[in-house]
Amino acid sequence: MPTPIGHALAGVAVAGAGRGLSIPPRHVAILALCAAAPDLDLALRLFDGVNHHRGASHSLAAALIVGFAAFLLRKTGFDLPSAASMAAAWASHVLLDYLGLDTSPPSGEMALWPFSTGFYASPVPIFYDIPRSFSIGAIRHNLLAVTIEVVVLAPVAFLCWSRRTARTE
Ligand SMILES: [Zn+2]
């Protein structure tokens, strides 16, 4: 599963892909945070000792809920395109985790919750898993994982922003 760096890059790409939006830096930061936010489910373990990681927060339905919640807050500055961008940024997390190697059971994520509680993972992962260890081998592994994420996702973000710049000229 990708690191927060990879997820944030995907959020930046979503910000660049938005059509007709005026995107102040604050919105780019919000979308980068939205793209990384599903992993906050790791903190739920602190409350009940149960692993909730890659559960409902890692579903496309959660992305729709986030977009709808943002739309309900439209009086605070989130218009429909902003809400849709937030949903897309959240959904980018679901996509990237689907494309990530997951070696801890249950492998994958509940991408189709609430319609299915099955865990889904790509049969051909693109991104590495991230061991939560500080051994030299784990650090080396994680550096390689981040490098792959940047090599794959930075060009996507760059292309999204290049096309955006071309549209606004
Ligand atoms: Zn995740």
mmCIF file of C-alpha atoms and ligand atoms in Angstrom:
data_model
loop_
_atom_site.group_PDB
_atom_site.id
_atom_site.type_symbol
_atom_site.label_atom_id
_atom_site.label_comp_id
_atom_site.label_asym_id
_atom_site.label_seq_id
_atom_site.Cartn_x
_atom_site.Cartn_y
_atom_site.Cartn_z
ATOM 1 C CA MET A 1 0.000 0.000 0.000
ATOM 2 C CA PRO A 2 1.420 3.404 -0.899
ATOM 3 C CA THR A 3 2.791 5.888 1.632
ATOM 4 C CA PRO A 4 1.157 9.250 2.475
ATOM 5 C CA ILE A 5 3.615 10.784 -0.001
ATOM 6 C CA GLY A 6 2.161 8.762 -2.875
ATOM 7 C CA HIS A 7 -1.393 9.459 -1.773
ATOM 8 C CA ALA A 8 -0.720 13.195 -1.454
ATOM 9 C CA LEU A 9 0.767 13.241 -4.963
ATOM 10 C CA ALA A 10 -2.450 11.653 -6.228
ATOM 11 C CA GLY A 11 -4.434 14.397 -4.459
ATOM 12 C CA VAL A 12 -2.300 17.036 -6.153
ATOM 13 C CA ALA A 13 -2.985 15.307 -9.488
ATOM 14 C CA VAL A 14 -6.729 15.406 -8.793
ATOM 15 C CA ALA A 15 -6.452 19.123 -8.046
ATOM 16 C CA GLY A 16 -4.756 19.663 -11.400
ATOM 17 C CA ALA A 17 -7.309 17.543 -13.253
ATOM 18 C CA GLY A 18 -10.284 19.640 -12.058
ATOM 19 C CA ARG A 19 -12.011 21.473 -14.874
ATOM 20 C CA GLY A 20 -12.930 25.107 -14.601
ATOM 21 C CA LEU A 21 -12.010 25.322 -10.954
ATOM 22 C CA SER A 22 -10.039 28.098 -9.511
ATOM 23 C CA ILE A 23 -7.761 26.177 -7.204
ATOM 24 C CA PRO A 24 -6.100 28.236 -4.535
ATOM 25 C CA PRO A 25 -3.207 26.544 -2.708
ATOM 26 C CA ARG A 26 -5.536 25.878 0.235
ATOM 27 C CA HIS A 27 -7.693 23.601 -1.949
ATOM 28 C CA VAL A 28 -4.655 21.730 -3.272
ATOM 29 C CA ALA A 29 -3.640 21.049 0.330
ATOM 30 C CA ILE A 30 -7.184 19.942 1.186
ATOM 31 C CA LEU A 31 -7.209 17.505 -1.743
ATOM 32 C CA ALA A 32 -3.788 16.135 -0.804
ATOM 33 C CA LEU A 33 -5.101 15.577 2.733
ATOM 34 C CA CYS A 34 -8.295 13.972 1.408
ATOM 35 C CA ALA A 35 -6.210 11.582 -0.675
ATOM 36 C CA ALA A 36 -4.230 10.476 2.392
ATOM 37 C CA ALA A 37 -7.052 10.641 4.970
ATOM 38 C CA PRO A 38 -8.485 7.096 4.635
ATOM 39 C CA ASP A 39 -5.407 5.786 6.456
ATOM 40 C CA LEU A 40 -6.548 7.647 9.579
ATOM 41 C CA ASP A 41 -8.484 4.449 10.218
ATOM 42 C CA LEU A 42 -5.214 3.161 11.708
ATOM 43 C CA ALA A 43 -5.940 5.383 14.725
ATOM 44 C CA LEU A 44 -9.241 3.616 15.440
ATOM 45 C CA ARG A 45 -7.255 0.766 16.972
ATOM 46 C CA LEU A 46 -6.405 3.096 19.858
ATOM 47 C CA PHE A 47 -10.062 3.148 20.890
ATOM 48 C CA ASP A 48 -11.073 -0.506 20.756
ATOM 49 C CA GLY A 49 -7.901 -2.482 20.041
ATOM 50 C CA VAL A 50 -9.395 -3.829 16.802
ATOM 51 C CA ASN A 51 -7.721 -3.386 13.409
ATOM 52 C CA HIS A 52 -10.074 -1.342 11.198
ATOM 53 C CA HIS A 53 -7.407 -0.562 8.592
ATOM 54 C CA ARG A 54 -8.520 -0.799 4.951
ATOM 55 C CA GLY A 55 -12.148 -1.248 5.984
ATOM 56 C CA ALA A 56 -15.062 1.040 5.161
ATOM 57 C CA SER A 57 -12.865 4.138 4.899
ATOM 58 C CA HIS A 58 -11.142 2.476 1.932
ATOM 59 C CA SER A 59 -14.323 2.192 -0.145
ATOM 60 C CA LEU A 60 -15.763 4.114 -3.057
ATOM 61 C CA ALA A 61 -18.882 4.693 -0.937
ATOM 62 C CA ALA A 62 -16.735 6.527 1.621
ATOM 63 C CA ALA A 63 -15.489 8.766 -1.206
ATOM 64 C CA LEU A 64 -19.094 9.597 -2.110
ATOM 65 C CA ILE A 65 -19.937 10.291 1.536
ATOM 66 C CA VAL A 66 -16.979 12.678 1.813
ATOM 67 C CA GLY A 67 -18.042 14.485 -1.353
ATOM 68 C CA PHE A 68 -21.627 14.729 -0.141
ATOM 69 C CA ALA A 69 -20.521 16.008 3.272
ATOM 70 C CA ALA A 70 -18.358 18.648 1.591
ATOM 71 C CA PHE A 71 -21.298 19.670 -0.572
ATOM 72 C CA LEU A 72 -23.458 20.067 2.533
ATOM 73 C CA LEU A 73 -20.802 22.492 3.785
ATOM 74 C CA ARG A 74 -21.032 24.601 0.619
ATOM 75 C CA LYS A 75 -21.762 27.735 2.616
ATOM 76 C CA THR A 76 -18.233 27.434 3.980
ATOM 77 C CA GLY A 77 -16.749 27.610 0.485
ATOM 78 C CA PHE A 78 -17.063 24.069 -0.897
ATOM 79 C CA ASP A 79 -19.042 24.310 -4.135
ATOM 80 C CA LEU A 80 -20.111 21.268 -6.150
ATOM 81 C CA PRO A 81 -16.853 21.032 -8.161
ATOM 82 C CA SER A 82 -14.864 21.278 -4.916
ATOM 83 C CA ALA A 83 -16.973 18.556 -3.314
ATOM 84 C CA ALA A 84 -16.548 16.362 -6.414
ATOM 85 C CA SER A 85 -12.783 16.936 -6.291
ATOM 86 C CA MET A 86 -12.703 15.884 -2.646
ATOM 87 C CA ALA A 87 -14.599 12.702 -3.505
ATOM 88 C CA ALA A 88 -12.182 12.046 -6.380
ATOM 89 C CA ALA A 89 -9.159 12.629 -4.130
ATOM 90 C CA TRP A 90 -10.564 10.166 -1.582
ATOM 91 C CA ALA A 91 -11.289 7.678 -4.376
ATOM 92 C CA SER A 92 -7.689 8.029 -5.583
ATOM 93 C CA HIS A 93 -6.645 6.504 -2.244
ATOM 94 C CA VAL A 94 -8.901 3.520 -2.899
ATOM 95 C CA LEU A 95 -7.366 3.108 -6.368
ATOM 96 C CA LEU A 96 -3.756 3.428 -5.210
ATOM 97 C CA ASP A 97 -4.235 0.989 -2.338
ATOM 98 C CA TYR A 98 -5.910 -1.426 -4.765
ATOM 99 C CA LEU A 99 -2.760 -1.202 -6.879
ATOM 100 C CA GLY A 100 -0.480 -1.696 -3.886
ATOM 101 C CA LEU A 101 1.089 -4.877 -2.589
ATOM 102 C CA ASP A 102 -0.443 -5.920 0.721
ATOM 103 C CA THR A 103 1.258 -8.683 2.646
ATOM 104 C CA SER A 104 -0.742 -8.392 5.869
ATOM 105 C CA PRO A 105 -3.955 -10.383 6.130
ATOM 106 C CA PRO A 106 -6.624 -9.743 5.108
ATOM 107 C CA SER A 107 -4.947 -8.669 1.887
ATOM 108 C CA GLY A 108 -6.571 -5.756 0.063
ATOM 109 C CA GLU A 109 -9.263 -3.294 1.016
ATOM 110 C CA MET A 110 -13.063 -3.196 1.337
ATOM 111 C CA ALA A 111 -13.399 -1.160 -1.862
ATOM 112 C CA LEU A 112 -17.042 -2.069 -2.453
ATOM 113 C CA TRP A 113 -18.343 -1.589 1.084
ATOM 114 C CA PRO A 114 -21.295 -1.557 1.985
ATOM 115 C CA PHE A 115 -22.274 -3.807 -0.934
ATOM 116 C CA SER A 116 -19.500 -6.254 -0.161
ATOM 117 C CA THR A 117 -17.264 -6.802 2.850
ATOM 118 C CA GLY A 118 -14.743 -8.618 0.681
ATOM 119 C CA PHE A 119 -11.177 -7.360 0.436
ATOM 120 C CA TYR A 120 -9.987 -6.460 -3.047
ATOM 121 C CA ALA A 121 -6.426 -6.144 -4.320
ATOM 122 C CA SER A 122 -4.947 -5.969 -7.787
ATOM 123 C CA PRO A 123 -3.446 -9.277 -8.948
ATOM 124 C CA VAL A 124 -0.610 -7.193 -10.405
ATOM 125 C CA PRO A 125 0.499 -4.667 -7.771
ATOM 126 C CA ILE A 126 2.368 -1.548 -8.854
ATOM 127 C CA PHE A 127 3.267 -0.094 -5.457
ATOM 128 C CA TYR A 128 5.187 -1.747 -2.628
ATOM 129 C CA ASP A 129 3.882 -2.553 0.807
ATOM 130 C CA ILE A 130 5.210 -0.472 3.707
ATOM 131 C CA PRO A 131 6.515 -2.471 6.670
ATOM 132 C CA ARG A 132 6.155 -0.580 9.941
ATOM 133 C CA SER A 133 9.657 -1.286 11.152
ATOM 134 C CA PHE A 134 12.829 0.708 11.556
ATOM 135 C CA SER A 135 15.324 -1.987 10.604
ATOM 136 C CA ILE A 136 17.869 -1.094 7.937
ATOM 137 C CA GLY A 137 16.177 -3.485 5.522
ATOM 138 C CA ALA A 138 12.744 -1.943 6.134
ATOM 139 C CA ILE A 139 14.075 1.596 5.726
ATOM 140 C CA ARG A 140 15.775 0.618 2.456
ATOM 141 C CA HIS A 141 12.570 -1.083 1.304
ATOM 142 C CA ASN A 142 10.460 1.976 2.181
ATOM 143 C CA LEU A 143 12.832 4.355 0.387
ATOM 144 C CA LEU A 144 12.501 2.209 -2.729
ATOM 145 C CA ALA A 145 8.701 2.199 -2.279
ATOM 146 C CA VAL A 146 8.562 6.004 -2.061
ATOM 147 C CA THR A 147 10.859 6.291 -5.078
ATOM 148 C CA ILE A 148 8.516 4.111 -7.142
ATOM 149 C CA GLU A 149 5.519 6.173 -5.999
ATOM 150 C CA VAL A 150 7.219 9.425 -6.994
ATOM 151 C CA VAL A 151 8.402 8.004 -10.330
ATOM 152 C CA VAL A 152 4.865 6.820 -11.168
ATOM 153 C CA LEU A 153 2.730 9.594 -9.652
ATOM 154 C CA ALA A 154 4.785 12.782 -10.072
ATOM 155 C CA PRO A 155 4.518 12.594 -13.891
ATOM 156 C CA VAL A 156 0.752 12.032 -13.570
ATOM 157 C CA ALA A 157 0.443 15.124 -11.341
ATOM 158 C CA PHE A 158 2.676 17.070 -13.713
ATOM 159 C CA LEU A 159 0.543 16.099 -16.722
ATOM 160 C CA CYS A 160 -2.678 17.024 -14.905
ATOM 161 C CA TRP A 161 -1.303 20.451 -14.025
ATOM 162 C CA SER A 162 0.204 20.962 -17.504
ATOM 163 C CA ARG A 163 -3.171 20.305 -19.107
ATOM 164 C CA ARG A 164 -4.808 22.610 -16.568
ATOM 165 C CA THR A 165 -2.372 25.399 -17.420
ATOM 166 C CA ALA A 166 -3.012 24.853 -21.147
ATOM 167 C CA ARG A 167 -6.805 25.048 -20.564
ATOM 168 C CA THR A 168 -6.575 28.335 -18.708
ATOM 169 C CA GLU A 169 -4.360 30.030 -21.301
HETATM 170 ZN ZN ZN B 1 -4.911 3.174 2.737
#
